[in-house]
Amino acid sequence: MGADPQGLIRGFFAANSSVTIIVLALIMIFLLKEGAGFLGTYKHELEIYRRAGLEFCDIVDRPLSEQQELSSKLRRAVTTSVDPIIQGVRARRDAAFLLKREVEEQTKLAREPLAAALEKEPAPAATELDPLRQQVAAATQQAAAKMNVPDVFTADEAKRLRDEFAKLTPEVSDLPPMLMELSAAFTVKDKEAKQKFGPLVDASDELEEAPEELRGVLDELKEEVLATKEAATTHFTLEEGRQKLLKAASKAKDPQEKEDLIKEADASKTDEPNYEESIKPVLERREELIGKVVAYAAAADAAAVNLPKEGGTAEATQLLTEVRAALPLHAKALRDGVESLRTWKQDKPVSIFTVIGAFFFGTSWLTNSSWQDFFGFVPLLVGSVVIALIAIVIATPLSVAAAIYTNQFASDREKEIIKPVIEFIQAIPSVVLGFIGISLVGDLIKEISEVPWLGWLPGFPIQERLNMFNAGCLLALMAVPTMFSLAEDALNNVPQAYIDASDALGATKLQTVFRVIVPAGLSGIAAAILLGLGRVIGETMVVLLVAGNRIAIPDFSGGPGVIFQPAHTLTGIIAQELGEVSRGSAHWQALFMVGIVLFVISLAVNGCARAVVRRFELPKA
């Protein structure tokens, strides 16, 4: 036929090798196609956010939201302070009420007929009620006699409880005398405890009540601007549908169909809200809002000054210290917002750079909100990076040490065991590892953190069993096979001449390994680490199941203990939310933008690995 067989074979393999490039290009084109319109769509949403006045309200609402957290800390400080004083009487009261509930549950079948008879109109005769009363009395006496009274009561008190509970009946709604006495004792003790920590209780109440007037004004303004936003959203949704109908009408060939489409389009026509008129009632109350902000900021400063320095426990004192440090910053944030309130303009244009900054540097990823959706990239990126670093820090010594031992020290029999076992890890489905993280690793880490003598470690005891450290441990396990294989290949590629020269100089086996072979293969080992990083940063199922999925930037003020906080990731947010959003929406496009960034990160990591190998490649023998 005249064809060159070698050329055909070469062309066949070249075509197959180009498939990878084609697939990579198609993936990038698909991501760009779906995410390309995000900046424009998000820009439009931010314009409505500003023109409707939601941005104006958020100038106050965002710093004011910190007040809830500060009030919660003060309430915890009050609780932990008074608990040691009231816990004895509270335990007795709660135990007595629990015993009463148990007796009523055990006699439920006997009580229900009598309760039903007592509700009848007219009231049944005594001859009808007496058998039911006797049935209830017998069941109640039997349940009271078998009642297991805890040790918080003396023998005489236990006997009194049994006697009083034996007389329980649906006909009497009053509490038994002893329960009333226990409740009264608790009330007295609680009042005594709160009097002892009066300044703390007063500070908690004052901070709780301080922003009520400000919140009242702000809530009224939020109702106004939210109505404008909803009208704008409705208008643009209908307008988008109208344009589709007009486009379909322009392509319709049947005159009747075309007329019907045009009529339907005309019926859905609405007017865009008049933003200037709708914002006037809000701006008219601007000075009133500013006055409330200044008054509340002054109250926050006063609360910081009047706050007690110590609580009833070490935990309460720590909480008070945190609140005292945070209150001045909280008040300052509110005062800084006053100038923003005065200079805020509804018609200020939203630039494309503002949109880019809102995505790449935004600290809030908030979706399906009745107020406003925000697509801030930073919390997801931070979660992904921290988890990946935890995984690499754990996986690197394990995989590199295993590679060195297997390549240089292990016998042939040991190699036959070690290599298949490590490579088998790669065959474990990631969802199975996720289940292991939920049911085993998370509980194990939490139990270890609660060991008293380990309390000095940062973050111990941990609060959440699903956290970044849990996810990092499992991702490290998944990365070990990849890093092990590549690191061993790097050691195998060290020229034999290097080893022979070291032996000729009289070096020992350990000296040859750690002074010749490992340094010579260091570029390959570094590439293995980078490729392992690319492997873990793109993992989805494990982080989705065990990372905790809290969309917030971790609190790094606690130092290394930050790794025990929950977080969300780039891959996890895509897997969690993509199936729940409407195609073409801003949320849909934002997820594809996250995918584009993740794709670029993966390419960059792999590119760095190749660059390292090329830069430090050993000369060929």
Coordinates of C-alpha atoms in Angstrom, one line a residue:
M1 CA 0.0 0.0 0.0
G2 CA 3.0 2.3 0.3
A3 CA 2.4 3.1 3.9
D4 CA 5.3 3.1 6.3
P5 CA 4.5 0.7 9.2
Q6 CA 6.8 2.4 11.6
G7 CA 5.2 5.8 10.8
L8 CA 1.7 4.3 11.4
I9 CA 2.7 2.9 14.7
R10 CA 4.4 6.2 15.7
G11 CA 1.3 8.1 14.7
F12 CA -1.0 5.8 16.6
F13 CA 0.9 6.2 19.8
A14 CA 1.2 10.0 19.3
A15 CA -2.5 10.3 18.8
N16 CA -3.1 8.4 22.0
S17 CA -0.7 10.6 23.9
S18 CA -2.5 13.7 22.7
V19 CA -5.7 12.6 24.2
T20 CA -4.6 13.8 27.6
I21 CA -3.9 17.3 26.2
I22 CA -7.3 17.4 24.5
V23 CA -9.1 16.3 27.6
L24 CA -7.3 18.9 29.7
A25 CA -8.2 21.6 27.2
L26 CA -11.8 20.5 27.2
I27 CA -12.0 20.6 31.0
M28 CA -10.6 24.1 31.0
I29 CA -13.0 25.2 28.3
F30 CA -16.0 23.7 30.1
L31 CA -15.0 25.4 33.4
L32 CA -14.4 28.8 31.7
K33 CA -17.7 28.5 29.8
E34 CA -19.7 27.9 33.0
G35 CA -17.9 30.3 35.2
A36 CA -17.1 33.1 32.7
G37 CA -20.3 35.0 33.5
F38 CA -19.8 35.0 37.2
L39 CA -18.2 38.4 37.5
G40 CA -20.9 40.1 35.6
T41 CA -23.7 38.3 37.4
Y42 CA -22.1 39.0 40.8
K43 CA -21.6 42.6 39.8
H44 CA -25.3 43.0 39.1
E45 CA -26.2 41.5 42.5
L46 CA -23.8 43.8 44.3
E47 CA -25.3 46.7 42.5
I48 CA -28.8 45.8 43.7
Y49 CA -27.3 45.2 47.2
R50 CA -26.0 48.8 47.2
R51 CA -28.8 50.6 45.4
A52 CA -31.5 48.9 47.5
G53 CA -29.8 50.0 50.7
L54 CA -28.7 46.7 52.1
E55 CA -25.1 47.8 52.1
F56 CA -26.1 50.8 54.2
C57 CA -27.7 48.6 56.9
D58 CA -24.8 46.2 56.9
I59 CA -22.4 49.0 57.9
V60 CA -24.0 48.7 61.4
D61 CA -25.3 45.1 61.3
R62 CA -22.0 43.4 60.7
P63 CA -20.1 44.8 63.8
L64 CA -23.3 44.6 65.8
S65 CA -23.5 40.9 65.2
E66 CA -20.3 40.5 67.4
Q67 CA -22.5 41.7 70.4
Q68 CA -24.3 38.3 70.4
E69 CA -21.1 36.4 70.8
L70 CA -19.9 38.7 73.6
S71 CA -23.2 38.4 75.4
S72 CA -23.0 34.7 75.1
K73 CA -19.6 34.6 76.7
L74 CA -20.8 36.8 79.6
R75 CA -23.7 34.4 80.1
R76 CA -21.3 31.5 80.2
A77 CA -19.2 33.4 82.7
V78 CA -22.3 33.9 84.9
T79 CA -23.3 30.3 84.6
T80 CA -19.8 28.9 85.4
S81 CA -19.5 31.3 88.4
V82 CA -22.8 30.4 90.1
D83 CA -22.9 26.7 89.2
P84 CA -20.6 25.6 92.0
I85 CA -22.9 27.3 94.5
I86 CA -26.2 26.1 93.2
Q87 CA -25.3 22.7 91.8
G88 CA -26.2 20.8 95.0
V89 CA -29.7 22.2 95.4
R90 CA -30.2 22.1 91.6
A91 CA -29.3 18.4 91.5
R92 CA -31.8 17.6 94.3
R93 CA -34.6 19.5 92.6
D94 CA -33.9 18.0 89.2
A95 CA -33.6 14.5 90.6
A96 CA -37.0 14.9 92.4
F97 CA -38.7 16.2 89.2
L98 CA -37.2 13.3 87.2
L99 CA -38.5 10.8 89.7
K100 CA -42.0 12.3 89.5
R101 CA -41.9 12.1 85.7
E102 CA -40.8 8.4 85.9
V103 CA -43.8 7.6 88.2
E104 CA -46.2 9.4 85.8
E105 CA -44.7 7.6 82.8
Q106 CA -45.0 4.2 84.5
T107 CA -48.6 4.8 85.5
K108 CA -49.6 6.4 82.1
L109 CA -51.9 3.6 81.1
A110 CA -53.8 3.8 84.4
R111 CA -54.0 7.6 84.5
E112 CA -55.3 8.2 80.9
P113 CA -58.8 6.7 81.5
L114 CA -59.3 8.8 84.6
A115 CA -58.0 11.9 82.9
A116 CA -60.3 11.3 80.0
A117 CA -63.3 10.8 82.3
L118 CA -62.6 14.0 84.2
E119 CA -62.8 16.0 81.0
K120 CA -66.3 14.7 80.1
E121 CA -69.2 17.1 80.2
P122 CA -71.3 16.6 82.3
A123 CA -69.0 15.2 84.9
P124 CA -69.4 11.4 85.4
A125 CA -70.9 10.1 88.6
A126 CA -68.7 9.1 91.6
T127 CA -69.6 5.4 91.0
E128 CA -68.0 5.6 87.5
L129 CA -64.9 7.5 88.8
D130 CA -64.1 5.5 91.9
P131 CA -62.9 2.3 90.1
L132 CA -60.6 4.4 87.9
R133 CA -59.3 6.2 91.0
Q134 CA -58.6 2.9 92.7
Q135 CA -56.8 1.7 89.6
V136 CA -54.6 4.9 89.5
A137 CA -53.9 4.7 93.3
A138 CA -52.8 1.0 93.0
A139 CA -50.5 1.7 90.0
T140 CA -49.0 4.8 91.6
Q141 CA -48.3 3.2 94.9
Q142 CA -46.6 0.3 93.1
A143 CA -44.4 2.6 91.0
A144 CA -43.5 4.8 94.0
A145 CA -42.5 1.7 96.0
K146 CA -40.1 0.6 93.2
M147 CA -38.7 4.0 92.7
N148 CA -34.9 4.2 92.8
V149 CA -34.1 7.3 94.8
P150 CA -30.6 8.7 94.3
D151 CA -28.0 9.3 97.1
V152 CA -28.6 13.1 97.1
F153 CA -31.6 12.4 99.4
T154 CA -31.4 11.0 102.9
A155 CA -33.4 7.9 103.9
D156 CA -36.1 10.0 105.5
E157 CA -36.4 12.3 102.4
A158 CA -36.5 9.2 100.2
K159 CA -39.4 7.8 102.3
R160 CA -41.2 11.1 102.1
L161 CA -40.8 11.3 98.3
R162 CA -42.3 7.8 98.0
D163 CA -45.2 8.7 100.2
E164 CA -46.0 11.9 98.3
F165 CA -45.5 10.4 94.9
A166 CA -47.8 7.4 95.8
K167 CA -50.6 10.0 96.1
L168 CA -50.1 11.5 92.6
T169 CA -53.3 11.7 90.6
P170 CA -54.6 13.5 87.5
E171 CA -57.2 15.3 89.8
V172 CA -54.5 17.2 91.6
S173 CA -52.4 19.7 89.5
D174 CA -50.4 21.1 92.5
L175 CA -46.8 19.9 93.0
P176 CA -46.2 17.6 96.0
P177 CA -45.0 19.6 99.1
M178 CA -41.5 18.3 98.9
L179 CA -41.0 19.4 95.3
M180 CA -42.3 22.8 96.2
E181 CA -39.7 23.0 99.1
L182 CA -36.9 21.9 96.8
S183 CA -37.9 24.4 94.1
A184 CA -38.0 27.2 96.8
A185 CA -34.6 26.1 98.1
F186 CA -33.2 26.3 94.6
T187 CA -34.7 29.8 94.0
V188 CA -33.2 31.1 97.3
K189 CA -29.7 29.6 96.5
D190 CA -29.8 30.9 93.0
K191 CA -30.7 34.4 94.2
E192 CA -27.9 34.2 96.8
A193 CA -25.4 33.1 94.2
K194 CA -26.3 35.9 91.8
Q195 CA -26.1 38.4 94.6
K196 CA -22.6 37.2 95.3
F197 CA -21.7 37.8 91.7
G198 CA -24.0 40.9 91.3
P199 CA -21.6 43.0 89.2
L200 CA -21.1 40.2 86.8
V201 CA -24.8 39.5 86.5
D202 CA -25.5 43.2 86.0
A203 CA -22.8 43.5 83.4
S204 CA -24.3 40.6 81.5
D205 CA -27.8 42.0 81.6
E206 CA -26.7 45.5 80.6
L207 CA -24.7 44.2 77.6
E208 CA -27.7 42.1 76.6
E209 CA -30.1 45.0 76.8
A210 CA -27.8 47.8 75.5
P211 CA -28.4 47.4 71.8
E212 CA -32.2 46.9 71.9
E213 CA -33.0 50.5 70.7
L214 CA -30.3 50.3 68.0
R215 CA -31.6 46.9 66.9
G216 CA -35.2 48.3 66.8
V217 CA -34.3 51.1 64.4
L218 CA -32.0 48.9 62.3
D219 CA -34.7 46.2 62.0
E220 CA -37.2 48.7 60.7
L221 CA -34.7 50.0 58.1
K222 CA -33.9 46.4 57.1
E223 CA -37.5 45.8 56.3
E224 CA -37.6 48.8 54.1
V225 CA -34.5 47.9 52.0
L226 CA -35.3 44.2 51.8
A227 CA -38.7 45.1 50.3
T228 CA -36.9 47.1 47.6
K229 CA -34.4 44.3 47.0
E230 CA -37.2 41.7 46.6
A231 CA -39.0 44.0 44.1
A232 CA -35.8 44.4 42.1
T233 CA -35.1 40.7 42.1
T234 CA -38.7 40.0 40.9
H235 CA -38.3 42.6 38.2
F236 CA -35.1 41.2 36.8
T237 CA -36.3 37.6 37.0
L238 CA -39.4 38.5 35.0
E239 CA -37.4 40.7 32.6
E240 CA -35.0 37.8 31.9
G241 CA -38.0 35.5 31.2
R242 CA -39.6 38.2 29.0
Q243 CA -36.4 38.5 26.9
K244 CA -36.4 34.8 26.3
L245 CA -40.0 34.9 25.2
L246 CA -39.3 37.7 22.8
K247 CA -36.3 35.8 21.4
A248 CA -38.4 32.8 20.9
A249 CA -41.1 34.9 19.2
S250 CA -38.5 36.3 16.8
K251 CA -37.7 32.7 15.7
A252 CA -41.3 31.5 15.6
K253 CA -42.6 30.8 12.1
D254 CA -46.2 30.3 13.0
P255 CA -47.9 33.8 13.2
Q256 CA -50.3 32.6 15.9
E257 CA -47.5 31.2 18.0
K258 CA -45.5 34.4 17.5
E259 CA -48.4 36.5 18.6
D260 CA -49.1 34.4 21.7
L261 CA -45.4 34.6 22.8
I262 CA -45.4 38.4 22.3
K263 CA -48.6 38.7 24.4
E264 CA -47.1 36.5 27.1
A265 CA -44.0 38.7 27.1
D266 CA -46.0 41.9 27.4
A267 CA -48.0 40.4 30.3
S268 CA -44.8 39.8 32.2
K269 CA -43.4 43.3 31.7
T270 CA -42.7 45.2 35.0
D271 CA -41.1 48.5 35.9
E272 CA -37.7 48.6 37.7
P273 CA -38.0 49.9 41.2
N274 CA -37.3 53.6 41.8
Y275 CA -34.2 53.2 44.0
E276 CA -33.9 56.9 44.7
E277 CA -37.5 57.2 46.1
S278 CA -37.3 53.9 48.0
I279 CA -34.1 54.9 49.8
K280 CA -35.4 58.3 51.0
P281 CA -37.3 56.9 54.1
V282 CA -34.1 55.1 55.1
L283 CA -31.8 58.1 54.7
E284 CA -34.2 60.3 56.5
R285 CA -33.5 58.2 59.6
R286 CA -29.7 58.3 59.1
E287 CA -29.0 60.7 62.0
E288 CA -31.3 58.7 64.3
L289 CA -29.4 55.5 63.5
I290 CA -26.1 57.2 64.0
G291 CA -27.3 58.5 67.4
K292 CA -28.2 55.0 68.5
V293 CA -24.9 53.6 67.3
V294 CA -22.9 56.3 69.3
A295 CA -25.0 55.6 72.4
Y296 CA -24.5 51.8 72.1
A297 CA -20.7 52.3 71.5
A298 CA -20.6 54.4 74.7
A299 CA -22.5 51.7 76.6
A300 CA -20.0 49.1 75.3
D301 CA -17.1 51.2 76.5
A302 CA -18.7 51.6 79.9
A303 CA -19.3 47.8 80.2
A304 CA -15.7 47.1 79.5
V305 CA -14.7 49.5 82.3
N306 CA -17.2 48.1 84.8
L307 CA -16.7 44.5 84.0
P308 CA -15.4 42.5 87.0
K309 CA -11.8 41.3 86.7
E310 CA -12.5 37.9 88.2
G311 CA -15.3 35.4 88.0
G312 CA -16.1 32.5 90.3
T313 CA -14.0 30.0 88.3
A314 CA -10.9 30.0 86.1
E315 CA -13.1 29.6 83.0
A316 CA -15.3 32.5 84.0
T317 CA -12.2 34.7 84.6
Q318 CA -10.8 33.7 81.2
L319 CA -14.1 34.6 79.5
L320 CA -14.2 37.9 81.3
T321 CA -10.7 38.7 80.1
E322 CA -11.7 37.9 76.5
V323 CA -14.8 40.1 76.7
R324 CA -13.0 42.9 78.3
A325 CA -10.4 42.9 75.5
A326 CA -13.0 42.6 72.8
L327 CA -15.5 45.3 73.9
P328 CA -13.3 48.3 73.1
L329 CA -12.6 46.9 69.6
H330 CA -16.3 46.2 69.2
A331 CA -17.1 49.8 70.2
K332 CA -14.4 51.2 67.9
A333 CA -15.8 49.2 64.9
L334 CA -19.2 50.7 65.5
R335 CA -17.7 54.3 65.7
D336 CA -15.7 53.7 62.5
G337 CA -19.0 52.8 60.9
V338 CA -20.5 56.2 61.8
E339 CA -18.3 57.9 59.2
S340 CA -19.2 55.3 56.6
L341 CA -22.9 55.9 57.3
R342 CA -22.5 59.6 56.7
T343 CA -20.6 59.2 53.5
W344 CA -22.5 56.3 52.0
K345 CA -23.9 56.9 48.6
Q346 CA -26.5 54.8 46.8
D347 CA -25.4 55.7 43.3
K348 CA -21.7 55.0 43.8
P349 CA -20.8 52.6 40.9
V350 CA -19.7 49.0 41.6
S351 CA -16.4 48.5 39.7
I352 CA -15.3 45.2 38.3
F353 CA -12.3 45.4 40.7
T354 CA -14.7 45.6 43.6
V355 CA -16.3 42.4 42.4
I356 CA -13.0 40.6 41.9
G357 CA -11.9 41.7 45.4
A358 CA -15.2 40.6 46.9
F359 CA -14.6 37.1 45.5
F360 CA -10.9 36.5 45.9
F361 CA -10.5 38.5 49.2
G362 CA -14.0 38.1 50.6
T363 CA -14.2 36.5 54.0
S364 CA -17.8 35.4 53.9
W365 CA -19.4 32.6 51.8
L366 CA -23.1 32.9 52.5
T367 CA -25.7 31.4 50.2
N368 CA -29.5 30.9 50.1
S369 CA -29.8 34.0 52.3
S370 CA -33.0 36.0 52.5
W371 CA -30.8 39.0 52.9
Q372 CA -27.8 38.8 50.5
D373 CA -25.6 36.1 49.1
F374 CA -21.9 36.6 49.4
F375 CA -19.2 34.5 47.6
G376 CA -16.0 35.1 49.5
F377 CA -13.2 32.8 48.5
V378 CA -10.9 33.1 51.5
P379 CA -12.5 30.8 54.1
L380 CA -12.5 27.9 51.6
L381 CA -8.9 28.5 50.5
V382 CA -7.6 28.8 54.1
G383 CA -9.4 25.5 55.0
S384 CA -7.9 23.7 52.0
V385 CA -4.4 25.0 52.6
V386 CA -4.4 24.2 56.3
I387 CA -5.7 20.7 55.8
A388 CA -3.2 20.0 52.9
L389 CA -0.3 21.3 55.1
I390 CA -1.3 19.0 58.0
A391 CA -1.5 16.1 55.6
I392 CA 1.9 16.8 54.0
V393 CA 3.6 17.3 57.4
I394 CA 2.3 13.9 58.5
A395 CA 2.8 12.1 55.2
T396 CA 6.3 13.3 54.3
P397 CA 8.3 11.6 57.0
L398 CA 6.3 8.4 56.8
S399 CA 6.6 8.1 53.0
V400 CA 10.2 9.2 52.7
A401 CA 11.4 7.0 55.6
A402 CA 9.5 4.0 54.1
A403 CA 11.0 4.7 50.7
I404 CA 14.6 4.9 52.1
Y405 CA 14.2 1.7 54.1
T406 CA 12.5 -0.2 51.3
N407 CA 15.1 0.9 48.7
Q408 CA 18.3 0.6 50.7
F409 CA 17.9 -1.6 53.8
A410 CA 15.0 -4.0 53.3
S411 CA 15.5 -7.6 52.3
D412 CA 13.8 -9.0 49.2
R413 CA 11.2 -10.7 51.4
E414 CA 10.5 -7.5 53.2
K415 CA 10.1 -5.6 50.0
E416 CA 7.5 -8.1 48.8
I417 CA 5.5 -7.3 51.9
I418 CA 6.0 -3.5 52.4
K419 CA 5.5 -2.3 48.8
P420 CA 2.1 -4.1 48.1
V421 CA 0.8 -3.1 51.6
I422 CA 1.6 0.6 51.0
E423 CA 0.3 0.5 47.5
F424 CA -2.9 -1.2 48.7
I425 CA -3.8 1.9 50.7
Q426 CA -4.4 3.6 47.4
A427 CA -7.1 1.1 46.6
I428 CA -9.2 2.0 49.6
P429 CA -12.2 4.1 48.5
S430 CA -12.1 7.6 49.9
V431 CA -15.6 7.3 51.2
V432 CA -14.5 4.3 53.3
L433 CA -11.7 6.4 54.8
G434 CA -14.3 9.1 55.5
F435 CA -16.5 6.7 57.4
I436 CA -13.4 5.6 59.4
G437 CA -12.7 9.3 60.2
I438 CA -16.2 9.8 61.4
S439 CA -16.6 6.6 63.5
L440 CA -13.1 5.9 64.7
V441 CA -10.4 8.6 64.2
G442 CA -12.6 11.5 65.3
D443 CA -13.6 9.8 68.6
L444 CA -10.1 8.6 69.2
I445 CA -8.6 12.1 68.9
K446 CA -11.3 13.5 71.1
E447 CA -10.8 10.9 73.8
I448 CA -7.0 11.4 73.8
S449 CA -7.5 15.2 74.0
E450 CA -9.5 14.7 77.2
V451 CA -6.7 12.9 79.0
P452 CA -5.9 15.3 82.0
W453 CA -2.1 15.2 81.7
L454 CA -2.3 16.2 78.0
G455 CA -4.3 19.4 78.7
W456 CA -1.2 21.5 78.2
L457 CA -1.2 20.8 74.4
P458 CA -2.7 23.6 72.3
G459 CA -6.3 23.1 71.5
F460 CA -6.8 20.3 74.1
P461 CA -9.4 19.2 75.0
I462 CA -10.9 19.6 71.5
Q463 CA -14.6 20.6 71.1
E464 CA -15.3 19.1 67.6
R465 CA -14.4 15.5 66.6
L466 CA -14.8 16.5 62.9
N467 CA -12.0 19.0 62.3
M468 CA -9.1 19.9 60.1
F469 CA -6.6 17.6 61.9
N470 CA -8.9 14.6 61.5
A471 CA -9.2 15.3 57.7
G472 CA -5.4 15.9 57.5
C473 CA -4.6 12.5 59.1
L474 CA -6.8 10.7 56.6
L475 CA -5.5 12.7 53.6
A476 CA -1.9 11.9 54.8
L477 CA -2.8 8.2 54.6
M478 CA -4.1 8.7 51.1
A479 CA -0.9 10.6 50.0
V480 CA 1.6 8.1 51.4
P481 CA 1.4 5.6 48.4
T482 CA 2.0 8.3 45.8
M483 CA 4.8 9.9 47.7
F484 CA 6.4 6.6 48.6
S485 CA 6.4 5.3 45.0
L486 CA 7.8 8.6 43.6
A487 CA 10.4 8.9 46.4
E488 CA 11.6 5.3 45.8
D489 CA 11.9 6.0 42.1
A490 CA 14.0 9.0 42.9
L491 CA 16.4 6.9 45.0
N492 CA 16.5 4.3 42.2
N493 CA 17.6 6.9 39.7
V494 CA 20.7 7.9 41.6
P495 CA 23.6 6.8 39.3
Q496 CA 25.4 3.7 40.5
A497 CA 28.7 5.5 40.0
Y498 CA 27.9 7.7 43.0
I499 CA 27.4 4.7 45.2
D500 CA 30.6 2.9 43.9
A501 CA 32.6 6.0 44.6
S502 CA 31.3 6.3 48.1
D503 CA 32.1 2.6 48.7
A504 CA 35.6 3.1 47.3
L505 CA 36.2 5.9 49.8
G506 CA 35.4 3.5 52.6
A507 CA 32.0 4.9 53.6
T508 CA 29.6 2.8 55.6
K509 CA 26.2 1.9 54.4
L510 CA 24.5 4.6 56.5
Q511 CA 27.0 7.2 55.4
T512 CA 26.4 6.3 51.7
V513 CA 22.6 6.4 52.1
F514 CA 22.3 9.7 54.0
R515 CA 25.3 11.6 52.6
V516 CA 25.2 10.4 49.0
I517 CA 22.0 8.7 47.8
V518 CA 19.4 10.8 49.7
P519 CA 21.1 14.2 48.8
A520 CA 21.4 13.1 45.2
G521 CA 17.8 12.1 45.0
L522 CA 16.5 15.1 46.9
S523 CA 15.0 16.8 43.8
G524 CA 12.9 13.7 43.1
I525 CA 11.9 13.5 46.8
A526 CA 10.8 17.2 46.7
A527 CA 8.8 16.5 43.5
A528 CA 7.2 13.5 45.3
I529 CA 6.1 15.8 48.1
L530 CA 4.7 18.4 45.7
L531 CA 2.8 15.8 43.8
G532 CA 1.5 14.5 47.1
L533 CA 0.4 18.0 47.9
G534 CA -1.5 18.1 44.6
R535 CA -3.1 14.8 45.4
V536 CA -4.5 15.9 48.8
I537 CA -5.6 19.4 47.8
G538 CA -7.9 18.0 45.2
E539 CA -9.5 15.3 47.4
T540 CA -13.2 15.7 48.0
M541 CA -15.0 12.9 49.8
V542 CA -12.8 12.7 52.9
V543 CA -12.8 16.5 53.6
L544 CA -16.5 16.6 52.9
L545 CA -17.2 13.9 55.5
V546 CA -14.7 14.7 58.3
A547 CA -13.5 18.3 58.1
G548 CA -16.5 19.7 59.9
N549 CA -17.8 21.9 57.0
R550 CA -17.9 25.2 58.9
I551 CA -17.6 28.1 56.4
A552 CA -15.4 30.5 58.4
I553 CA -11.8 31.5 58.6
P554 CA -10.2 29.5 61.5
D555 CA -9.3 31.5 64.6
F556 CA -5.5 31.5 64.5
S557 CA -5.2 33.4 67.8
G558 CA -5.1 30.1 69.6
G559 CA -1.8 29.2 67.9
P560 CA -1.2 25.5 66.8
G561 CA -4.6 24.5 68.4
V562 CA -6.2 26.0 65.3
I563 CA -5.8 22.6 63.5
F564 CA -8.5 21.1 65.8
Q565 CA -11.2 23.6 64.4
P566 CA -13.7 22.6 61.8
A567 CA -13.4 24.1 58.3
H568 CA -14.7 23.9 54.7
T569 CA -12.6 23.4 51.6
L570 CA -12.7 24.3 47.9
T571 CA -13.5 20.7 46.8
G572 CA -16.0 20.2 49.6
I573 CA -18.1 23.3 48.8
I574 CA -18.4 22.2 45.2
A575 CA -19.5 18.7 46.0
Q576 CA -21.9 19.9 48.7
E577 CA -23.7 22.7 46.9
L578 CA -23.5 22.1 43.2
G579 CA -26.4 19.7 43.1
E580 CA -28.7 22.1 45.0
V581 CA -28.3 25.3 42.9
S582 CA -30.2 26.3 39.7
R583 CA -28.1 26.2 36.5
G584 CA -26.8 29.6 35.4
S585 CA -27.4 31.4 38.7
A586 CA -24.7 33.4 40.5
H587 CA -24.2 30.6 43.0
W588 CA -23.8 28.1 40.1
Q589 CA -21.2 30.3 38.4
A590 CA -19.4 31.0 41.7
L591 CA -18.9 27.2 42.2
F592 CA -17.4 26.9 38.8
M593 CA -15.1 29.9 39.6
V594 CA -13.9 27.9 42.6
G595 CA -13.4 25.0 40.3
I596 CA -11.3 27.1 37.9
V597 CA -9.1 28.3 40.8
L598 CA -8.7 24.8 42.1
F599 CA -7.8 23.6 38.6
V600 CA -5.1 26.4 38.4
I601 CA -3.7 25.5 41.8
S602 CA -3.4 21.8 40.8
L603 CA -1.7 22.8 37.5
A604 CA 0.7 25.1 39.4
V605 CA 1.6 22.4 42.0
N606 CA 2.3 19.9 39.3
G607 CA 4.3 22.5 37.3
C608 CA 6.4 23.2 40.3
A609 CA 7.1 19.5 40.7
R610 CA 8.3 19.2 37.1
A611 CA 10.4 22.4 37.5
V612 CA 12.1 21.0 40.6
V613 CA 13.0 17.8 38.8
R614 CA 14.4 19.6 35.7
R615 CA 16.3 22.1 37.8
F616 CA 18.1 19.5 39.9
E617 CA 18.2 16.6 37.4
L618 CA 21.3 14.5 37.8
P619 CA 23.6 14.1 34.8
K620 CA 22.9 10.9 32.9
A621 CA 25.5 8.2 33.3

